[in-house]
Short mmCIF file of C-alpha atoms (C1' of nucleotides) in Angstrom, two decimals:
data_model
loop_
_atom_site.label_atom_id
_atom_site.label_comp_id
_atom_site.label_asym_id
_atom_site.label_seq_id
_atom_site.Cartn_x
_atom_site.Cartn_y
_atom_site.Cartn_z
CA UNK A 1 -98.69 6.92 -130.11
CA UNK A 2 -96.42 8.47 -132.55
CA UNK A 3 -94.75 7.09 -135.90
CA UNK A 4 -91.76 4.86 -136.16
CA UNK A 5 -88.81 5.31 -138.51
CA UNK A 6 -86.77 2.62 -140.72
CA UNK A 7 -89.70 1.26 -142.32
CA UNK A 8 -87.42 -2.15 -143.44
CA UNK A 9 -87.09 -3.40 -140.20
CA UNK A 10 -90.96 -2.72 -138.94
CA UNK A 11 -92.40 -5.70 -138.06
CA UNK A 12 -96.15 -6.18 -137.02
CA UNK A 13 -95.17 -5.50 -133.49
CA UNK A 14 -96.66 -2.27 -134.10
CA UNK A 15 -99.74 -3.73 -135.50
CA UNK A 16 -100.42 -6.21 -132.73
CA UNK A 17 -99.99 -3.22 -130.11
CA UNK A 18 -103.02 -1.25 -131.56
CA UNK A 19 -105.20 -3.65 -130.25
CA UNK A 20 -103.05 -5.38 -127.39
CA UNK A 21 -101.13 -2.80 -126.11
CA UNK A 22 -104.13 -0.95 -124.16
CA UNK A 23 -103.58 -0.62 -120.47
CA UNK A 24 -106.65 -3.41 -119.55
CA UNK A 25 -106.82 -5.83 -122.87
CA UNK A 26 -104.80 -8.82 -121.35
CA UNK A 27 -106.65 -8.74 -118.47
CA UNK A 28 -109.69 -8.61 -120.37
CA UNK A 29 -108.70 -11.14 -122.96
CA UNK A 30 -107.82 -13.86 -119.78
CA UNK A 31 -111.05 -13.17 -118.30
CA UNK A 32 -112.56 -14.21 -121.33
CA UNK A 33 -110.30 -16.93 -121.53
CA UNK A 34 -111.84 -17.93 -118.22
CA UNK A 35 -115.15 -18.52 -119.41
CA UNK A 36 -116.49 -14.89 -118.91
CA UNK A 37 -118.82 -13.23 -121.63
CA UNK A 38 -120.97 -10.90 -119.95
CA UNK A 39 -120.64 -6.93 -119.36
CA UNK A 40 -121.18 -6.90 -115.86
CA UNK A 41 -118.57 -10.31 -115.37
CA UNK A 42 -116.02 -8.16 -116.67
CA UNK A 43 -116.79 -5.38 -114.78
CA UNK A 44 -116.94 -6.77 -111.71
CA UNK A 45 -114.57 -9.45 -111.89
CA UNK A 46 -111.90 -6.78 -113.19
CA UNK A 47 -113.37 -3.62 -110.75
CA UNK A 48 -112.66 -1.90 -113.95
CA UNK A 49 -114.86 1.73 -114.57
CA UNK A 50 -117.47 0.83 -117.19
CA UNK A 51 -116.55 3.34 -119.33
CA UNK A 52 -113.50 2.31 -120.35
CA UNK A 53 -114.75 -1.82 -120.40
CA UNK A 54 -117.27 -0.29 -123.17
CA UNK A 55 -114.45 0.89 -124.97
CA UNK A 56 -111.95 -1.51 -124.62
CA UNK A 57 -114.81 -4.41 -125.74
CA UNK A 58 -115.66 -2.10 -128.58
CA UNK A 59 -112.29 -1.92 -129.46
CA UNK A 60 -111.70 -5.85 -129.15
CA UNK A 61 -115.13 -5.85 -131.83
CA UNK A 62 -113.99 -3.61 -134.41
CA UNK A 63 -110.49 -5.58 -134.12
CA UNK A 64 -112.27 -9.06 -134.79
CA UNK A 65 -111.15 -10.20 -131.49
CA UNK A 66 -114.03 -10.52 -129.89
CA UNK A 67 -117.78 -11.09 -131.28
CA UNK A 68 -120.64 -9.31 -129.92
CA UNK A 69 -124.37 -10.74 -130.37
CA UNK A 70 -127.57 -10.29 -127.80
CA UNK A 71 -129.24 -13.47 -127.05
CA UNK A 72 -132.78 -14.06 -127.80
CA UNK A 73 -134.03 -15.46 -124.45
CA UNK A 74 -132.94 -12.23 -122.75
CA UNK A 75 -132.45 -9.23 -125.22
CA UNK A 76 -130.91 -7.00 -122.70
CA UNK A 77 -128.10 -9.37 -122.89
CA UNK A 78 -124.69 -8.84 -124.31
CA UNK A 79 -122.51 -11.63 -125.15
CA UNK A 80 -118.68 -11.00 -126.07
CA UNK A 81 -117.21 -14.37 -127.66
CA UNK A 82 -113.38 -14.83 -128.39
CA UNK A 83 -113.72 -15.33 -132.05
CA UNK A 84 -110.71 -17.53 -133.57
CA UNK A 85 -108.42 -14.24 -133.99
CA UNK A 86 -109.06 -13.87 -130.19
CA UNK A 87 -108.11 -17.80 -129.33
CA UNK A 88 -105.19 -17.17 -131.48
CA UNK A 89 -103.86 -14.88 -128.79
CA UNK A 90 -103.33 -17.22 -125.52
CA UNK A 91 -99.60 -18.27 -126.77
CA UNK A 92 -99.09 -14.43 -126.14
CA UNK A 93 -101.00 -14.23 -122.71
CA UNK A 94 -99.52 -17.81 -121.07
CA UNK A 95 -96.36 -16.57 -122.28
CA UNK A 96 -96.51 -13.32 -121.00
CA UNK A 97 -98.16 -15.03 -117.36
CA UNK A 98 -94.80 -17.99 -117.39
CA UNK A 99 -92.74 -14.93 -117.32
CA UNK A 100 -94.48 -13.09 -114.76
CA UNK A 101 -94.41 -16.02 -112.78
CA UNK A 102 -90.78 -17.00 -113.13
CA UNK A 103 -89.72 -12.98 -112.69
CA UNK A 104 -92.00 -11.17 -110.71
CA UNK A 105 -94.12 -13.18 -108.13
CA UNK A 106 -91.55 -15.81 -107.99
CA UNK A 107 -94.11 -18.08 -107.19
CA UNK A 108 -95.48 -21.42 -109.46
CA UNK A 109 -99.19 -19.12 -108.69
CA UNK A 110 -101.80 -21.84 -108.60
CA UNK A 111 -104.59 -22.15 -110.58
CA UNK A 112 -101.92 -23.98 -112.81
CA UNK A 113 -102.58 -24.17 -116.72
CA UNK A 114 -102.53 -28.30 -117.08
CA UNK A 115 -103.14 -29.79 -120.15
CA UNK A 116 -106.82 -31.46 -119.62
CA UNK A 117 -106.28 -34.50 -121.10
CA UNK A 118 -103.13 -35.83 -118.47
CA UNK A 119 -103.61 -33.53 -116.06
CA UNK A 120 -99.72 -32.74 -116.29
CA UNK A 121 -98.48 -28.63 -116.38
CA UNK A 122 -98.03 -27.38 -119.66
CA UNK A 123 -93.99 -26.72 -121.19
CA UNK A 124 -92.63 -23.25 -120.67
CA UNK A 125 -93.30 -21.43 -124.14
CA UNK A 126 -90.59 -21.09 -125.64
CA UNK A 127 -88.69 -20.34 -129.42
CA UNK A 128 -88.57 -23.26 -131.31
CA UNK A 129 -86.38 -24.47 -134.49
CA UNK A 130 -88.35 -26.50 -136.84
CA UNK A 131 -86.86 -29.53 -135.48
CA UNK A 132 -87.94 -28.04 -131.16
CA UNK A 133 -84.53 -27.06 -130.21
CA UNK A 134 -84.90 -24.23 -127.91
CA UNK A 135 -83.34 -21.23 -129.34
CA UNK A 136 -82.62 -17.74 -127.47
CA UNK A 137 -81.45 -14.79 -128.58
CA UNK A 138 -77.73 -15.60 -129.70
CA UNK A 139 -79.32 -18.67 -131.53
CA UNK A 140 -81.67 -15.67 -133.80
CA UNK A 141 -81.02 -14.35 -136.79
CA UNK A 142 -83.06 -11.79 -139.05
CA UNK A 143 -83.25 -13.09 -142.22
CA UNK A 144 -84.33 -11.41 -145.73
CA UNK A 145 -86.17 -12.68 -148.35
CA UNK A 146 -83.40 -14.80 -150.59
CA UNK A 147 -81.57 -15.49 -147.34
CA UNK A 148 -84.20 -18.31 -145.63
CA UNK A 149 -83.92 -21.74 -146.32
CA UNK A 150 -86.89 -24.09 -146.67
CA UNK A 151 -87.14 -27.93 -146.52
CA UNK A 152 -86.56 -28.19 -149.86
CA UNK A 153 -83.13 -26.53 -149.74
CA UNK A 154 -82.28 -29.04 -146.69
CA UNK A 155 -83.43 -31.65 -149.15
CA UNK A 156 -81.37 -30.22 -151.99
CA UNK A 157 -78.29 -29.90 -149.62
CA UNK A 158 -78.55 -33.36 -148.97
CA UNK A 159 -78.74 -34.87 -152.24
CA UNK B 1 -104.99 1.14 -112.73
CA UNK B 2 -107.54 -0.44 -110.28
CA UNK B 3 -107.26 -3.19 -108.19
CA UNK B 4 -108.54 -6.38 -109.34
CA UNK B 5 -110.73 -8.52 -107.42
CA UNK B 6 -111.35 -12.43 -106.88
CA UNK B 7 -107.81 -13.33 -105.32
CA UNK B 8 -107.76 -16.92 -106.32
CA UNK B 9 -108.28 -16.60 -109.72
CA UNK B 10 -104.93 -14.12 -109.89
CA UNK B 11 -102.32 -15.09 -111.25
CA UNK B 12 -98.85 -13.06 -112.21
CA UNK B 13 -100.10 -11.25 -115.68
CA UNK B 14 -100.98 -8.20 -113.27
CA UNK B 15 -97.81 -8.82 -112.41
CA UNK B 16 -95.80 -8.58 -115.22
CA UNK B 17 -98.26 -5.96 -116.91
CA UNK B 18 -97.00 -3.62 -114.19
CA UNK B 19 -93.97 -3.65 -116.28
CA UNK B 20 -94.97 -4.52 -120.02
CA UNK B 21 -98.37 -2.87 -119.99
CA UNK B 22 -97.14 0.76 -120.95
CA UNK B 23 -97.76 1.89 -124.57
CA UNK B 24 -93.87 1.91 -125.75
CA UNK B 25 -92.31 -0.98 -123.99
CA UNK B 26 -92.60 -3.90 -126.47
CA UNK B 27 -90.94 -1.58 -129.03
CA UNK B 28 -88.35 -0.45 -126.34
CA UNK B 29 -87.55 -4.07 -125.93
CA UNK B 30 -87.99 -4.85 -129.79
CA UNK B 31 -85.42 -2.22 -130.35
CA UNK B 32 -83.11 -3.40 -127.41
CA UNK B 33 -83.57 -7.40 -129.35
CA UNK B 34 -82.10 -5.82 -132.06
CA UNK B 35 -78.43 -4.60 -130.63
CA UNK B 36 -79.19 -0.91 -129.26
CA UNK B 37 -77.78 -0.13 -126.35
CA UNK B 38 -77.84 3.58 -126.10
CA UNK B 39 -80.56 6.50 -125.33
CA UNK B 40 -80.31 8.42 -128.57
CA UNK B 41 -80.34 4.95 -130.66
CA UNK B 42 -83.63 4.31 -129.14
CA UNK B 43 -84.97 7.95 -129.57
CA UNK B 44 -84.04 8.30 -133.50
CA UNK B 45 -85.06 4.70 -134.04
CA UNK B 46 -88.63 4.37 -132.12
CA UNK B 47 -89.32 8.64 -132.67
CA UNK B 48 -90.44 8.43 -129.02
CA UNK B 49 -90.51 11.25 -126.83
CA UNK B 50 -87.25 11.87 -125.07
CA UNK B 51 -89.32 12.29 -121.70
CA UNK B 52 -91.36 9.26 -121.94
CA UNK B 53 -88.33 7.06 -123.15
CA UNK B 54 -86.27 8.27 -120.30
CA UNK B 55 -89.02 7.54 -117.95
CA UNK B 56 -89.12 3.72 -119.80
CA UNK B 57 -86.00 3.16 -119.68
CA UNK B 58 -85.63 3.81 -115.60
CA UNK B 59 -88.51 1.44 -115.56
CA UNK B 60 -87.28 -1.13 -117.11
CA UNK B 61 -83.51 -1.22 -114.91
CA UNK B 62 -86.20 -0.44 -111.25
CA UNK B 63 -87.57 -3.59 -112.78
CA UNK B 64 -84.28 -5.38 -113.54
CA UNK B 65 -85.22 -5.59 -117.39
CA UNK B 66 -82.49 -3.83 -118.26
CA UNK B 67 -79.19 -2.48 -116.53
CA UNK B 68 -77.52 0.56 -117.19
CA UNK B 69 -74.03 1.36 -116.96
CA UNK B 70 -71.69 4.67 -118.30
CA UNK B 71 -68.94 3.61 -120.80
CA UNK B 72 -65.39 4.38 -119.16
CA UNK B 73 -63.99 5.22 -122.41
CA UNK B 74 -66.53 8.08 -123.44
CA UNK B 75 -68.36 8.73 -119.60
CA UNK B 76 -71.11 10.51 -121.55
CA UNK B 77 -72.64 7.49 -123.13
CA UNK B 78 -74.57 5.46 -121.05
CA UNK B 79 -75.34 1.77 -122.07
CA UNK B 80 -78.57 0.05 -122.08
CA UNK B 81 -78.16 -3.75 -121.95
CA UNK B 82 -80.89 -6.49 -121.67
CA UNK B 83 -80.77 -8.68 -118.36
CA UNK B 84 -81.54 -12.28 -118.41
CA UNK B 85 -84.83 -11.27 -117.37
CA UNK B 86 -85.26 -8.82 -120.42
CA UNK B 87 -83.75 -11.67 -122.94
CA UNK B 88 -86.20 -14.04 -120.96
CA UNK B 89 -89.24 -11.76 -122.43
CA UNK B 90 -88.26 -13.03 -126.34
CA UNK B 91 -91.11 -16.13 -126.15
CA UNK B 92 -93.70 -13.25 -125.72
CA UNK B 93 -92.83 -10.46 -127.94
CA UNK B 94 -91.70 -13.36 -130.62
CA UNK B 95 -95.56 -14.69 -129.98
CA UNK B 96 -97.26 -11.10 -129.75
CA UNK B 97 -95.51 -10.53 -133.41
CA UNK B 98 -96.56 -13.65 -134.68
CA UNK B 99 -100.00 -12.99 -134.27
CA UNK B 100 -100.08 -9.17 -135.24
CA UNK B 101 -98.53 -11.40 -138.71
CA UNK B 102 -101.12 -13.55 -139.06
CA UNK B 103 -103.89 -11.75 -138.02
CA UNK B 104 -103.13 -7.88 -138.48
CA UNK B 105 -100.58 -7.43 -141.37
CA UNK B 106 -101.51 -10.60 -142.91
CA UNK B 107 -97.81 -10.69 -144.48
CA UNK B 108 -94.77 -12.56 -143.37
CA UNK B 109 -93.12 -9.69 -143.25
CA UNK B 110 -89.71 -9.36 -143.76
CA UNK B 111 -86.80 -9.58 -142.12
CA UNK B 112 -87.97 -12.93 -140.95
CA UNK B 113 -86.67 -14.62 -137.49
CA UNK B 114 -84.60 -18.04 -138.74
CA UNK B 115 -82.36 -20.53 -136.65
CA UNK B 116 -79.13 -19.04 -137.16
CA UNK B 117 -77.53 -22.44 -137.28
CA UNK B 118 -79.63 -23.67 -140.45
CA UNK B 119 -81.54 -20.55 -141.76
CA UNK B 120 -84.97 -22.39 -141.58
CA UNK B 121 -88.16 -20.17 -140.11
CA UNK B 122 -88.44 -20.77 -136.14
CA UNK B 123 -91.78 -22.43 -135.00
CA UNK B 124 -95.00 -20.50 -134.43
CA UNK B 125 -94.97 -19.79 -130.38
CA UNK B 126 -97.41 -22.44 -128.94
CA UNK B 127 -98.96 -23.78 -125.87
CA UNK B 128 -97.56 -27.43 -125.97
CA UNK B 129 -98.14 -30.42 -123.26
CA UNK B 130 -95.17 -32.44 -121.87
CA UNK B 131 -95.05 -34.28 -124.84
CA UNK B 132 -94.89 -31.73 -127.27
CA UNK B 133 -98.85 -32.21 -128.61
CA UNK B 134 -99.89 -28.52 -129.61
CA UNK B 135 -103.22 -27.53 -127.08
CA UNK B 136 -105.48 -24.80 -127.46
CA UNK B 137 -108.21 -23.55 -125.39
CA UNK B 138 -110.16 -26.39 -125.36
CA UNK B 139 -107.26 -28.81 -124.60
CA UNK B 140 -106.31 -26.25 -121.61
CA UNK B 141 -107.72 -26.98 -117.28
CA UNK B 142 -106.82 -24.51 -114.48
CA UNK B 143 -105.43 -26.81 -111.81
CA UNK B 144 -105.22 -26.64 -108.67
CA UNK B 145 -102.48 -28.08 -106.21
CA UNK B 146 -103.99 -31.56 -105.32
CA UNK B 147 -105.14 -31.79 -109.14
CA UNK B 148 -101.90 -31.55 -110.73
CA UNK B 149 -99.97 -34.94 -112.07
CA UNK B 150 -96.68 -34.96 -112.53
CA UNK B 151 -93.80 -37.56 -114.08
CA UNK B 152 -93.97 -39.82 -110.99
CA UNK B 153 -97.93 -39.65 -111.19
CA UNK B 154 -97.70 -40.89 -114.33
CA UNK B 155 -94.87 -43.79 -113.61
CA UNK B 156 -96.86 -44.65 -110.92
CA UNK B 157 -100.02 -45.21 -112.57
CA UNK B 158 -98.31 -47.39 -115.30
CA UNK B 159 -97.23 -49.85 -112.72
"C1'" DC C 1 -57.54 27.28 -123.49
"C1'" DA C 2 -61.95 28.74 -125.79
"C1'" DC C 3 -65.58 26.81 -128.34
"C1'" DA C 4 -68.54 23.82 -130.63
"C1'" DA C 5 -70.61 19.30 -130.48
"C1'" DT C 6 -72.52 15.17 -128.31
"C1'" DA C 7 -75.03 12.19 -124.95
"C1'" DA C 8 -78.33 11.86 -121.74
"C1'" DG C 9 -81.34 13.62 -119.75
"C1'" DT C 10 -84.98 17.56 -117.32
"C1'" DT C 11 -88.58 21.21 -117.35
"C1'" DG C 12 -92.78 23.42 -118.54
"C1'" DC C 13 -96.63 23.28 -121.02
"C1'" DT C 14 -100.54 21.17 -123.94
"C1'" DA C 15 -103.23 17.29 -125.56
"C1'" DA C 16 -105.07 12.92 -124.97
"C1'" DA C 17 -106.22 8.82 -122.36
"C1'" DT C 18 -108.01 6.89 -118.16
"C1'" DA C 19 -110.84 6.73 -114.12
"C1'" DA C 20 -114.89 7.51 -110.82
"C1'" DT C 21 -119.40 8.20 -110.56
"C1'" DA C 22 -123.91 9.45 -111.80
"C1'" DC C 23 -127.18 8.93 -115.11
"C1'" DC C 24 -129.93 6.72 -119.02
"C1'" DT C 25 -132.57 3.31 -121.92
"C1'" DA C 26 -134.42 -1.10 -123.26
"C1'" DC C 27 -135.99 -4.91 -121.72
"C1'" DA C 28 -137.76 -8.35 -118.15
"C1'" DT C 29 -140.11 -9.88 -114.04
"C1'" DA C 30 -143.56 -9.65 -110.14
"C1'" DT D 1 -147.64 -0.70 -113.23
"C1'" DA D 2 -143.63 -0.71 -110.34
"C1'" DT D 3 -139.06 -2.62 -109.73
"C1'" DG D 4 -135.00 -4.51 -111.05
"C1'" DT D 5 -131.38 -5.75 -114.46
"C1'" DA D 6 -128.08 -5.48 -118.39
"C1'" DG D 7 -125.45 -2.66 -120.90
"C1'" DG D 8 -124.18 1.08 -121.71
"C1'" DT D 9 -123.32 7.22 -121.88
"C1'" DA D 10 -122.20 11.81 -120.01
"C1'" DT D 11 -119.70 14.60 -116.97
"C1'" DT D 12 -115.92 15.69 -114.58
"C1'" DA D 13 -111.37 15.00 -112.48
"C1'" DT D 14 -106.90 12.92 -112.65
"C1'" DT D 15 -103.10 10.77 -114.90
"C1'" DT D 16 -100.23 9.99 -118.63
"C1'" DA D 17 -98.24 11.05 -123.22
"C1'" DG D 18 -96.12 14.19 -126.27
"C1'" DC D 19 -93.51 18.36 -127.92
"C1'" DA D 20 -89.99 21.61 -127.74
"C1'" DA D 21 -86.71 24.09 -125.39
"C1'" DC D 22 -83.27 23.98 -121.90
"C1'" DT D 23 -79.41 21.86 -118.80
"C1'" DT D 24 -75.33 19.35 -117.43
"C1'" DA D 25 -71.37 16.72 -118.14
"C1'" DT D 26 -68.16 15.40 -121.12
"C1'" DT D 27 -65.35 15.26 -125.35
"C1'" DG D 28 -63.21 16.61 -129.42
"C1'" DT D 29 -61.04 20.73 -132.22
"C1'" DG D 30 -58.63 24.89 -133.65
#
DNA sequence: CACAATAAGTTGCTAAATAATACCTACATA
DNA sequence: TATGTAGGTATTATTTAGCAACTTATTGTG
């Protein structure tokens, strides 16, 4: 995938794209999301060739994103859990499937993600200041070590 | 890249992986967070291939991502600018380098993104219900049209 | 004006990733 | 024992990525 330059400002973009940035893993990682666990779900949920789901879950194992252990009631089965590294990736993939909905299909796309408890549609994910103002871009700033304040500066300020 | 099966269960990350699934466009888009605007800017920066980041970039305008435009005062340079469609992508790659923090690089590696106004570290991205609660998995029901309560549900209900 | 330099690509070729499909192996079930 | 199932590999073809050299339009310089 090649090298990039200015190693100060490399984030862990890079890092999260080793594993994520495959041409199936999102669509992978929802169908697990969904309750799938199986080989064969994937494949034939996703019509993706089997080759390539081998690799991709093999990948998703040696990244700790998914688990991989054969049941005892039926050795020949496979099953691929999220493990918490995995679960820690759905802000990414309902973000990623609000914008595709607001931007691409246009449409509100039901199935809708609702939280379970009220039944009522989840909030748009969004950037948040530590006190949940929205911020976008022009309300960003990259900040360097000395230059971030904590509560305790606010606290300080105040006094 | 296959079609995928099961209609119902679709929903728009197909959609917008059509034009965020290649290898280089979160870094494209990282790059084009940061202020570049220009072809050679991205090339020196990322080290892409001139080829494959000319081919990204006419992506990304077909797609409305980005516009380009020639500068009337040098009509050489061509400018790259984010639409509000780009700019509306910063929830995802904010959330997709959150994680590759937490679970790849395992620093907070710096720069760090702060609210400009007060210098304090933004929020990690979340799923969040109406009322701000943060959900995971677990908390989290695919819905479907006659299933889904909304503010007068819930008015209603308390009467 | 001639000439070098710059910006934004394009072209041709090689290497690597992806895809389709057939095959294989360990179980399980009748 | 025969038959089917789950989870893969192996083989081959196609697509995409990557490198380096070239092109075209413009601009700045002596």
């Amino acid at each position: 995938m090649g090298k990039l330059r200015e190693p100060l400002n490399e984030c862990s973009l890079p890092a999260a794209l080793e594993a994520m940035g495959e041409r199936w893993a999102f669509l992978i990682l929802r169908a697990a999301f969904n309750g799938l666990h199986h080989f064969e779900e994937f494949q034939s949920e996703l019509g993706i060739a089997r080759n390539i789901l081998a690799n991709r879950l093999a990948r998703f194992v040696e990244h700790g994103i998914m688990e991989r252990q054969s049941l005892p009631e039926d050795r020949r089965k496979i099953q691929y859990c999220l493990t918490e590294k995995g679960h820690a990736l759905l802000p990414t993939m309902v973000a990623l499937r609000q914008w595709g909905e607001r931007w691409e299909t246009g449409v509100p796309a039901f199935p809708i993600l609702v939280d379970s408890r009220d039944h009522r549609p989840i909030q748009p994910i969004a950037v948040l200041s530590h006190d949940g103002r929205v911020l976008t871009k022009g309300d960003l700033h990259w900040a360097l070590p000395g230059d971030v304040a904590d509560a305790t500066d606010i606290a300080n300020a105040a006094e």
